[in-house]
Coordinates of C-alpha atoms in Angstrom, one line a residue:
X19 CA -51.3 -81.2 -51.0
X20 CA -50.0 -77.7 -50.4
X21 CA -52.4 -75.4 -48.6
X22 CA -53.2 -71.9 -50.0
X23 CA -50.9 -69.0 -48.9
X24 CA -52.3 -65.5 -47.8
X25 CA -51.3 -62.5 -49.8
X26 CA -47.7 -61.5 -48.7
X27 CA -45.2 -59.1 -49.5
X28 CA -42.1 -60.9 -48.6
X29 CA -38.6 -59.6 -48.2
X30 CA -36.0 -60.4 -51.0
X31 CA -34.6 -63.3 -48.6
X32 CA -38.2 -64.9 -48.4
X33 CA -38.3 -64.6 -52.2
X34 CA -35.0 -66.3 -52.5
X35 CA -36.3 -69.3 -50.3
X36 CA -39.4 -69.4 -52.5
X37 CA -37.7 -69.5 -55.8
X38 CA -34.9 -72.2 -54.7
X39 CA -37.5 -74.3 -53.1
X40 CA -39.3 -74.7 -56.4
X41 CA -36.4 -74.2 -58.8
X42 CA -33.9 -76.8 -57.6
X43 CA -36.2 -79.9 -57.6
X44 CA -37.4 -78.6 -60.9
X45 CA -34.0 -78.4 -62.3
X46 CA -33.6 -82.0 -61.2
X47 CA -36.7 -83.2 -63.0
X48 CA -35.8 -81.3 -66.2
X49 CA -32.4 -83.0 -66.4
X50 CA -33.8 -86.5 -65.6
X51 CA -36.2 -86.3 -68.7
X52 CA -33.6 -86.3 -71.4
X53 CA -31.9 -89.2 -69.5
X54 CA -34.5 -91.5 -71.0
X55 CA -33.3 -90.9 -74.5
X56 CA -29.7 -91.2 -73.4
X57 CA -30.2 -94.5 -71.6
X58 CA -32.1 -95.9 -74.6
X59 CA -29.3 -94.9 -76.9
X60 CA -26.6 -96.4 -74.8
X61 CA -28.3 -99.7 -74.6
X62 CA -29.6 -99.9 -78.2
X63 CA -26.2 -98.7 -79.5
X64 CA -24.6 -102.0 -78.5
X65 CA -27.1 -103.6 -80.8
X66 CA -25.5 -102.1 -83.9
X67 CA -25.4 -99.0 -85.8
X68 CA -28.7 -99.5 -88.0
X69 CA -30.6 -100.0 -84.6
X70 CA -29.2 -97.0 -83.1
X71 CA -29.7 -95.0 -86.3
X72 CA -33.4 -96.1 -86.2
X73 CA -33.8 -95.2 -82.6
X74 CA -32.5 -91.7 -83.3
X75 CA -34.9 -91.0 -86.2
X76 CA -37.9 -92.4 -84.0
X77 CA -36.9 -90.4 -81.0
X78 CA -36.6 -87.3 -83.0
X79 CA -40.3 -87.8 -84.2
X80 CA -41.5 -88.8 -80.7
X81 CA -39.8 -85.8 -79.0
X82 CA -41.4 -83.5 -81.5
X83 CA -44.8 -85.0 -81.2
X84 CA -44.7 -84.7 -77.4
X85 CA -43.0 -81.3 -77.0
X86 CA -45.5 -79.5 -79.2
X87 CA -48.0 -80.2 -76.4
X88 CA -45.9 -78.9 -73.5
X89 CA -48.5 -76.3 -73.0
X90 CA -50.4 -79.1 -71.1
X91 CA -47.9 -78.4 -68.2
X92 CA -47.6 -74.7 -68.5
X93 CA -51.3 -73.8 -68.8
X94 CA -52.2 -76.2 -66.1
X95 CA -49.6 -74.9 -63.8
X96 CA -50.9 -71.3 -64.2
X97 CA -54.6 -72.3 -63.8
X98 CA -54.2 -74.5 -60.7
X99 CA -51.7 -72.0 -59.1
X100 CA -54.3 -69.3 -59.4
X101 CA -56.8 -71.5 -57.5
X102 CA -54.3 -72.3 -54.9
X103 CA -53.6 -68.5 -54.2
X104 CA -57.4 -67.9 -54.0
X105 CA -57.5 -70.6 -51.4
X106 CA -59.8 -72.9 -53.4
X107 CA -57.9 -76.3 -53.4
X108 CA -61.0 -78.3 -54.5
X109 CA -61.3 -76.1 -57.8
X110 CA -57.4 -76.2 -58.1
X111 CA -57.7 -80.1 -58.5
X112 CA -60.7 -80.0 -60.5
X113 CA -58.8 -77.7 -63.0
X114 CA -56.0 -80.1 -63.0
X115 CA -58.2 -83.1 -63.9
X116 CA -59.6 -81.1 -66.9
X117 CA -55.9 -80.7 -68.2
X118 CA -55.2 -84.5 -67.6
X119 CA -58.5 -85.5 -69.5
X120 CA -57.3 -83.2 -72.1
X121 CA -54.0 -84.8 -72.3
X122 CA -55.6 -88.3 -72.7
X123 CA -57.9 -87.2 -75.6
X124 CA -54.9 -85.6 -77.5
X125 CA -52.7 -88.5 -76.8
X126 CA -55.4 -90.9 -78.3
X127 CA -55.4 -88.8 -81.3
X128 CA -51.7 -88.6 -81.9
X129 CA -51.4 -92.5 -81.5
X130 CA -54.2 -92.8 -84.2
X131 CA -52.1 -90.7 -86.6
X132 CA -48.5 -92.1 -85.7
X133 CA -49.3 -95.8 -86.1
X134 CA -50.4 -95.7 -89.8
X135 CA -48.1 -92.8 -90.6
X136 CA -45.0 -94.3 -89.1
X137 CA -43.4 -95.7 -92.3
X138 CA -44.3 -92.4 -94.3
X139 CA -42.8 -90.2 -91.5
X140 CA -39.5 -92.3 -91.1
X141 CA -39.1 -92.1 -95.0
X142 CA -39.1 -88.3 -94.7
X143 CA -35.9 -88.6 -92.7
X144 CA -34.3 -90.4 -95.8
X145 CA -33.6 -93.6 -93.7
X146 CA -32.0 -96.4 -95.6
X147 CA -33.8 -99.7 -96.2
X148 CA -31.6 -101.2 -93.4
X149 CA -32.3 -98.4 -90.7
X150 CA -36.1 -97.8 -91.7
X151 CA -37.5 -101.1 -90.2
X152 CA -36.0 -100.5 -86.9
X153 CA -37.2 -96.9 -86.8
X154 CA -40.9 -97.8 -87.7
X155 CA -40.7 -100.7 -85.0
X156 CA -39.5 -98.3 -82.3
X157 CA -41.8 -95.5 -83.3
X158 CA -44.9 -97.6 -83.5
X159 CA -44.4 -99.2 -80.1
X160 CA -43.3 -96.1 -78.5
X161 CA -46.2 -94.2 -79.8
X162 CA -48.5 -96.4 -77.6
X163 CA -46.9 -94.5 -74.6
X164 CA -47.9 -91.0 -76.0
X165 CA -51.1 -90.7 -73.9
X166 CA -49.0 -91.5 -70.7
X167 CA -46.5 -89.1 -71.7
X168 CA -49.0 -86.4 -72.2
X169 CA -50.8 -87.1 -69.1
X170 CA -47.4 -86.9 -67.2
X171 CA -47.0 -83.4 -68.6
X172 CA -50.5 -82.3 -67.5
X173 CA -50.1 -84.0 -64.1
X174 CA -46.7 -82.3 -63.7
X175 CA -48.4 -79.1 -64.2
X176 CA -51.1 -79.9 -61.5
X177 CA -48.3 -80.8 -58.9
X178 CA -46.4 -77.7 -59.8
X179 CA -49.3 -75.5 -59.5
X180 CA -49.9 -76.9 -56.1
X181 CA -46.4 -75.5 -55.1
X182 CA -44.8 -78.8 -55.3
X183 CA -41.8 -79.5 -57.6
X184 CA -40.2 -82.4 -55.3
X185 CA -42.9 -84.9 -56.4
X186 CA -42.1 -84.5 -60.2
X187 CA -38.2 -84.9 -59.2
X188 CA -39.1 -88.2 -57.5
X189 CA -41.2 -89.5 -60.3
X190 CA -38.7 -88.6 -62.9
X191 CA -36.0 -90.3 -60.9
X192 CA -38.0 -93.4 -60.5
X193 CA -39.0 -93.5 -64.1
X194 CA -35.5 -93.1 -65.4
X195 CA -34.4 -96.0 -63.2
X196 CA -37.3 -98.2 -64.4
X197 CA -36.7 -97.3 -67.8
X198 CA -33.2 -98.3 -67.7
X199 CA -33.8 -101.5 -65.9
X200 CA -36.5 -102.7 -68.3
X201 CA -34.5 -101.7 -71.3
X202 CA -31.5 -103.9 -70.2
X203 CA -33.8 -106.7 -69.3
X204 CA -36.0 -106.5 -72.3
X205 CA -33.4 -105.8 -75.1
X206 CA -30.7 -108.4 -73.8
X207 CA -32.3 -110.6 -71.2
X208 CA -35.4 -111.3 -73.2
X209 CA -33.8 -110.7 -76.6
X210 CA -36.5 -108.3 -77.8
X211 CA -33.8 -106.1 -79.5
X212 CA -34.9 -102.4 -80.2
X213 CA -38.5 -103.6 -79.6
X214 CA -37.7 -104.3 -76.1
X215 CA -36.2 -100.9 -75.6
X216 CA -39.5 -99.4 -76.9
X217 CA -41.7 -101.4 -74.7
X218 CA -39.5 -100.6 -71.7
X219 CA -40.0 -96.9 -72.4
X220 CA -43.7 -97.5 -72.7
X221 CA -43.9 -99.3 -69.4
X222 CA -41.9 -96.7 -67.6
X223 CA -44.0 -93.8 -68.9
X224 CA -47.2 -95.6 -67.9
X225 CA -45.8 -96.2 -64.5
X226 CA -44.9 -92.4 -64.1
X227 CA -48.4 -91.4 -65.2
X228 CA -49.7 -94.0 -62.7
X229 CA -47.7 -92.4 -59.8
X230 CA -48.9 -89.0 -60.7
X231 CA -52.7 -90.1 -61.1
X232 CA -52.3 -91.6 -57.6
X233 CA -51.1 -88.4 -56.1
X234 CA -53.7 -86.3 -57.8
X235 CA -56.5 -88.8 -57.1
X236 CA -55.6 -88.9 -53.4
X237 CA -55.8 -85.0 -53.3
X238 CA -59.1 -84.9 -55.1
X239 CA -60.7 -87.4 -52.7
X240 CA -59.2 -85.3 -49.7
X241 CA -60.8 -82.1 -51.0
X242 CA -64.1 -83.5 -52.6
X243 CA -62.9 -82.7 -56.1
X244 CA -64.8 -84.5 -58.9
X245 CA -62.5 -86.9 -61.2
X246 CA -65.1 -87.2 -64.0
X247 CA -64.6 -85.4 -67.4
X248 CA -66.1 -82.1 -67.9
X249 CA -66.5 -81.1 -71.2
X250 CA -66.7 -77.4 -70.4
X251 CA -63.5 -77.6 -68.4
X252 CA -61.6 -79.6 -70.9
X253 CA -62.6 -77.2 -73.8
X254 CA -61.5 -74.2 -71.5
X255 CA -58.1 -75.9 -71.0
X256 CA -57.8 -76.3 -74.8
X257 CA -58.7 -72.8 -75.5
X258 CA -56.0 -71.8 -72.9
X259 CA -53.4 -73.9 -74.4
X260 CA -53.7 -72.8 -78.1
X261 CA -51.7 -69.6 -77.7
X262 CA -49.0 -71.5 -75.9
X263 CA -49.1 -74.1 -78.7
X264 CA -48.5 -71.4 -81.3
X265 CA -45.5 -70.0 -79.2
X266 CA -43.9 -73.5 -79.0
X267 CA -44.4 -74.3 -82.6
X268 CA -42.7 -70.7 -83.4
X269 CA -39.8 -71.7 -81.2
X270 CA -39.4 -75.1 -82.8
X271 CA -39.6 -73.3 -86.3
X272 CA -36.7 -71.1 -85.2
X273 CA -34.5 -74.1 -84.2
X274 CA -35.4 -75.9 -87.4
X275 CA -34.5 -73.0 -89.5
X276 CA -31.2 -72.5 -87.7
X277 CA -30.3 -76.2 -88.2
X278 CA -31.2 -76.1 -91.9
X279 CA -29.0 -73.0 -92.5
X280 CA -26.1 -74.6 -90.5
X281 CA -26.5 -77.5 -92.8
X282 CA -25.9 -75.3 -95.8
X283 CA -22.8 -74.0 -94.3
X284 CA -21.0 -77.4 -94.7
X285 CA -20.4 -80.7 -92.8
X286 CA -18.1 -79.3 -90.0
X287 CA -20.6 -76.4 -89.4
X288 CA -23.5 -78.6 -89.1
X289 CA -21.6 -80.9 -86.7
X290 CA -20.4 -78.0 -84.6
X291 CA -23.9 -76.5 -84.6
X292 CA -25.4 -79.8 -83.2
X293 CA -22.8 -79.7 -80.4
X294 CA -24.0 -76.2 -79.7
X295 CA -27.6 -77.0 -79.5
X296 CA -26.9 -79.7 -77.1
X297 CA -25.0 -77.3 -75.0
X298 CA -27.7 -74.5 -75.3
X299 CA -30.4 -77.1 -74.4
X300 CA -28.6 -78.1 -71.3
X301 CA -28.0 -74.5 -70.2
X302 CA -31.6 -73.9 -70.9
X303 CA -32.5 -76.6 -68.2
X304 CA -30.9 -74.5 -65.6
X305 CA -32.6 -71.5 -66.6
X306 CA -35.9 -73.0 -67.3
X307 CA -36.1 -74.2 -63.6
X308 CA -36.4 -70.5 -62.6
X309 CA -39.1 -70.1 -65.1
X310 CA -41.0 -73.0 -63.6
X311 CA -40.6 -71.7 -60.2
X312 CA -41.9 -68.4 -61.7
X313 CA -45.0 -70.1 -63.3
X314 CA -46.1 -71.4 -59.8
X315 CA -45.3 -68.6 -57.6
X316 CA -46.8 -65.9 -59.9
X317 CA -50.0 -67.6 -60.4
X318 CA -50.3 -68.2 -56.6
X319 CA -49.8 -64.5 -55.9
X320 CA -52.2 -63.3 -58.7
X321 CA -54.7 -65.9 -57.4
X322 CA -54.6 -64.3 -53.9
X323 CA -55.1 -60.9 -55.3
X324 CA -51.6 -59.7 -54.4
X325 CA -50.3 -58.0 -57.6
X326 CA -47.6 -56.0 -55.6
X327 CA -46.2 -59.3 -54.4
X328 CA -46.2 -60.6 -57.8
X329 CA -44.5 -57.7 -59.1
X330 CA -41.8 -58.0 -56.4
X331 CA -41.4 -61.6 -56.9
X332 CA -40.9 -61.1 -60.8
X333 CA -38.1 -58.5 -60.1
X334 CA -36.5 -61.0 -57.9
X335 CA -36.6 -63.9 -60.3
X336 CA -35.2 -61.6 -63.1
X337 CA -32.2 -60.8 -61.0
X338 CA -31.7 -64.5 -60.4
X339 CA -32.0 -65.0 -64.1
X340 CA -29.4 -62.4 -65.0
X341 CA -27.0 -63.9 -62.2
X342 CA -27.5 -67.5 -63.2
X343 CA -26.9 -66.4 -66.9
X344 CA -23.6 -64.8 -65.9
X345 CA -22.6 -67.9 -64.0
X346 CA -23.5 -70.2 -66.8
X347 CA -21.6 -68.0 -69.4
X348 CA -18.5 -68.0 -67.3
X349 CA -18.8 -71.8 -67.0
X350 CA -18.9 -72.2 -70.7
X351 CA -15.9 -70.1 -71.3
X352 CA -14.0 -71.9 -68.4
X353 CA -14.9 -75.4 -69.3
X354 CA -14.5 -75.2 -73.0
X355 CA -11.2 -77.1 -73.0
X356 CA -12.8 -80.0 -71.2
X357 CA -16.2 -79.6 -73.1
X358 CA -15.0 -79.7 -76.8
X359 CA -13.1 -82.9 -76.7
X360 CA -15.9 -84.8 -75.3
X361 CA -17.8 -84.3 -78.6
X362 CA -15.2 -84.1 -81.3
X363 CA -11.4 -84.5 -82.0
X364 CA -11.9 -83.0 -85.6
X365 CA -9.9 -79.9 -85.8
X366 CA -11.9 -78.4 -88.6
X367 CA -15.0 -79.0 -86.3
X368 CA -13.2 -77.4 -83.3
X369 CA -12.2 -74.4 -85.4
X370 CA -16.1 -73.8 -86.3
X371 CA -17.1 -74.5 -82.8
X372 CA -14.9 -72.4 -80.5
X373 CA -16.0 -68.9 -81.6
X374 CA -19.6 -69.8 -81.8
X375 CA -19.2 -71.3 -78.2
X376 CA -18.2 -67.9 -77.0
X377 CA -21.4 -66.3 -78.6
X378 CA -23.4 -68.7 -76.6
X379 CA -21.5 -67.7 -73.5
X380 CA -22.0 -64.1 -73.9
X381 CA -25.8 -64.6 -74.5
X382 CA -26.5 -66.5 -71.4
X383 CA -27.5 -63.3 -69.3
X384 CA -30.0 -62.5 -72.0
X385 CA -31.3 -66.0 -71.9
X386 CA -31.6 -65.8 -68.2
X387 CA -34.1 -62.8 -68.6
X388 CA -35.8 -64.3 -71.4
X389 CA -36.8 -67.6 -69.4
X390 CA -37.7 -65.8 -66.3
X391 CA -40.1 -63.5 -67.9
X392 CA -41.4 -66.2 -70.2
X393 CA -42.4 -68.2 -67.0
X394 CA -43.8 -65.1 -65.2
X395 CA -46.1 -64.3 -68.1
X396 CA -47.1 -68.1 -68.4
X397 CA -47.7 -68.1 -64.7
X398 CA -50.0 -64.9 -65.2
X399 CA -52.0 -66.7 -68.1
X400 CA -50.7 -64.2 -70.5
X401 CA -50.5 -66.9 -73.2
X402 CA -51.8 -64.7 -75.9
X403 CA -49.2 -62.0 -75.9
X404 CA -46.6 -64.8 -75.8
X405 CA -47.9 -66.2 -78.8
X406 CA -47.9 -62.9 -80.7
X407 CA -44.4 -62.3 -79.3
X408 CA -42.9 -65.3 -80.5
X409 CA -44.4 -64.9 -83.9
X410 CA -42.8 -61.5 -84.2
X411 CA -39.5 -63.1 -83.1
X412 CA -39.8 -65.7 -85.7
X413 CA -40.5 -62.9 -88.4
X414 CA -37.3 -61.1 -87.3
X415 CA -34.9 -64.3 -87.1
X416 CA -36.0 -65.9 -90.3
X417 CA -34.6 -63.3 -92.9
X418 CA -31.6 -62.7 -90.4
X419 CA -30.8 -66.3 -90.4
X420 CA -31.3 -67.0 -94.2
X421 CA -29.0 -64.1 -95.1
X422 CA -26.1 -65.8 -93.2
X423 CA -25.1 -68.0 -96.1
X424 CA -26.2 -65.6 -98.7
X425 CA -23.8 -62.9 -97.2
X426 CA -20.9 -65.4 -96.7
X427 CA -21.2 -65.6 -93.0
X428 CA -20.3 -68.8 -91.1
X429 CA -21.6 -70.6 -88.0
X430 CA -20.4 -67.8 -85.7
X431 CA -22.7 -65.4 -87.7
X432 CA -25.6 -67.8 -87.5
X433 CA -25.3 -68.0 -83.7
X434 CA -25.3 -64.2 -83.4
X435 CA -28.6 -64.2 -85.4
X436 CA -29.5 -66.8 -82.4
X437 CA -28.6 -64.0 -80.1
X438 CA -30.5 -61.4 -82.1
X439 CA -33.7 -63.8 -81.6
X440 CA -33.1 -63.9 -77.8
X441 CA -32.7 -60.0 -77.8
X442 CA -36.1 -59.6 -79.6
X443 CA -37.6 -62.0 -77.1
X444 CA -36.1 -60.1 -74.3
X445 CA -37.4 -56.8 -75.6
X446 CA -41.0 -58.1 -76.2
X447 CA -41.0 -59.7 -72.9
X448 CA -39.7 -56.6 -70.9
X449 CA -42.3 -54.2 -72.6
X450 CA -45.0 -56.6 -71.3
X451 CA -43.6 -57.0 -67.9
X452 CA -43.1 -53.3 -67.4
X453 CA -46.7 -52.4 -68.8
X454 CA -48.2 -54.2 -66.0
X455 CA -51.0 -55.5 -68.2
X456 CA -50.3 -59.0 -67.1
X457 CA -51.2 -58.3 -63.5
X458 CA -54.7 -59.9 -63.7
X459 CA -55.7 -60.7 -60.2
X460 CA -58.3 -63.3 -59.2
X461 CA -58.8 -67.1 -59.2
X462 CA -59.2 -67.1 -63.0
X463 CA -57.9 -64.8 -65.7

C-alpha cells in the first residue's frame, strides 16, 4: 500500500513524473477493458450470425447497466486519495470498503431486475425470433457477474486512490487472458455455445473481483481497518455518488441523442457515425488516463492541505491534456488512409466519414482540456457542480443536434454539434477551475 505523502510544491518535472507514473498504467487498464467484448465477439462470431447479433444486443445492455455506476470508481478514488493525503491509511481503506459494500448491494439489485426483465429488454432492440433467444441467454448468465463487475469498479477506485494504477493494469490483463481462454474452452471445447462465452466472462469477472479483494483485505489487515459493512459509511458513499450518476446519465443521453439523429440522416451516415464513435471512444481512453491520474493526485494534495500544490498540478495536467489532444488529432489526420479501410469499403460511407473525421481531429485539444478538468474536479469531490454542468451541456446540445436534420445538415454538422457540446463542457469546467471553489482542503470534503 502506498504511504501518505507530505505536502509538496514540486517543480513541473516532478509533476510530469507523478502524472506519467499514474496515467500510463491507467491507459493500459482502460484499453484492456473493452478487449473483453472484442474477445467474446471474435469467438462467438464463428458460431453464426444470430449468435453474434445476440451477443451484440446483450453486450450493449450489460455495458449500459455497468457504465452508469462508474461513479463507484470515481467517487471512491476521490475519497480514498484525500485520506491518503491526510496520512490516514486506515481511514482510507475503511472508506474504500464502504464503496465495495455499496457496489455489492447495487449489483444484487441490478441482477434482481435484469434476470426477469431480460426478454423484455431484448425485445426493445427489435431482435428477431432467431436472435432473441441467444441474447436472452447471454444476458441472463452474464448478469450474474454484475456484482463482481461493480465490485471491480469500486476496488479499482480504492487502489487508484492509494496512488497505484499498476495493480489495475495487471488485474485487467489477467482478466482478459482468463476470459479469452475460458471462452475458447467453454464455447468450443465444452460445446456450450454462446452460454459458454457468458459463463467465461462471469468467471473472469469474479476472479478479477477476488484479486482486488485480496489486495484490499491485505491492506486492511496491515493497517487495522475494519472489513465489516458500515451503514453510515455506505450511505455516505451513495450520497457522494448521486451527482456523478447524474453526470454520467447526462453524458449517455448526449451519445444516445447523437446516434438517434445520425440514424435519421440515412444508412450511410449512421454507419459512418458508429465508426466515428468507436474512434472517439478510443481517443477518450488516452485522455481519460490523464483524468484518472488527476483524480488520484488532486485528492491527495487536497487531503494533505496543499491547495497551492493542487492548483499547480492542475495547471500542468491541463497542459498535458492540450498537448495530448494535439498529438491525437494529428494522428487521426495522418492515419485516416489506414484507419478508414479497416471499417468500411463502401465509398458512400467513406464520403460521409472523411469530413466528420476531420472535425473529430480538430476537437481533440478541447477534449483534452475537458477530460483533465473533469478528472481534477472529481478528485476534488466536486461532483455536484459536475452534475449541474453536464445537465446544462445536455440542454444546449439537445436542440442543436435535433436541428441538424431539420436544417438539412449532414453527419459533419452533427459532429460540429458534438464539438459544441465539448466546448460548453470546457467553458463550464474552466469557470469552476479558475474560481478556486473546488479547492476544499482536508481529509473529507
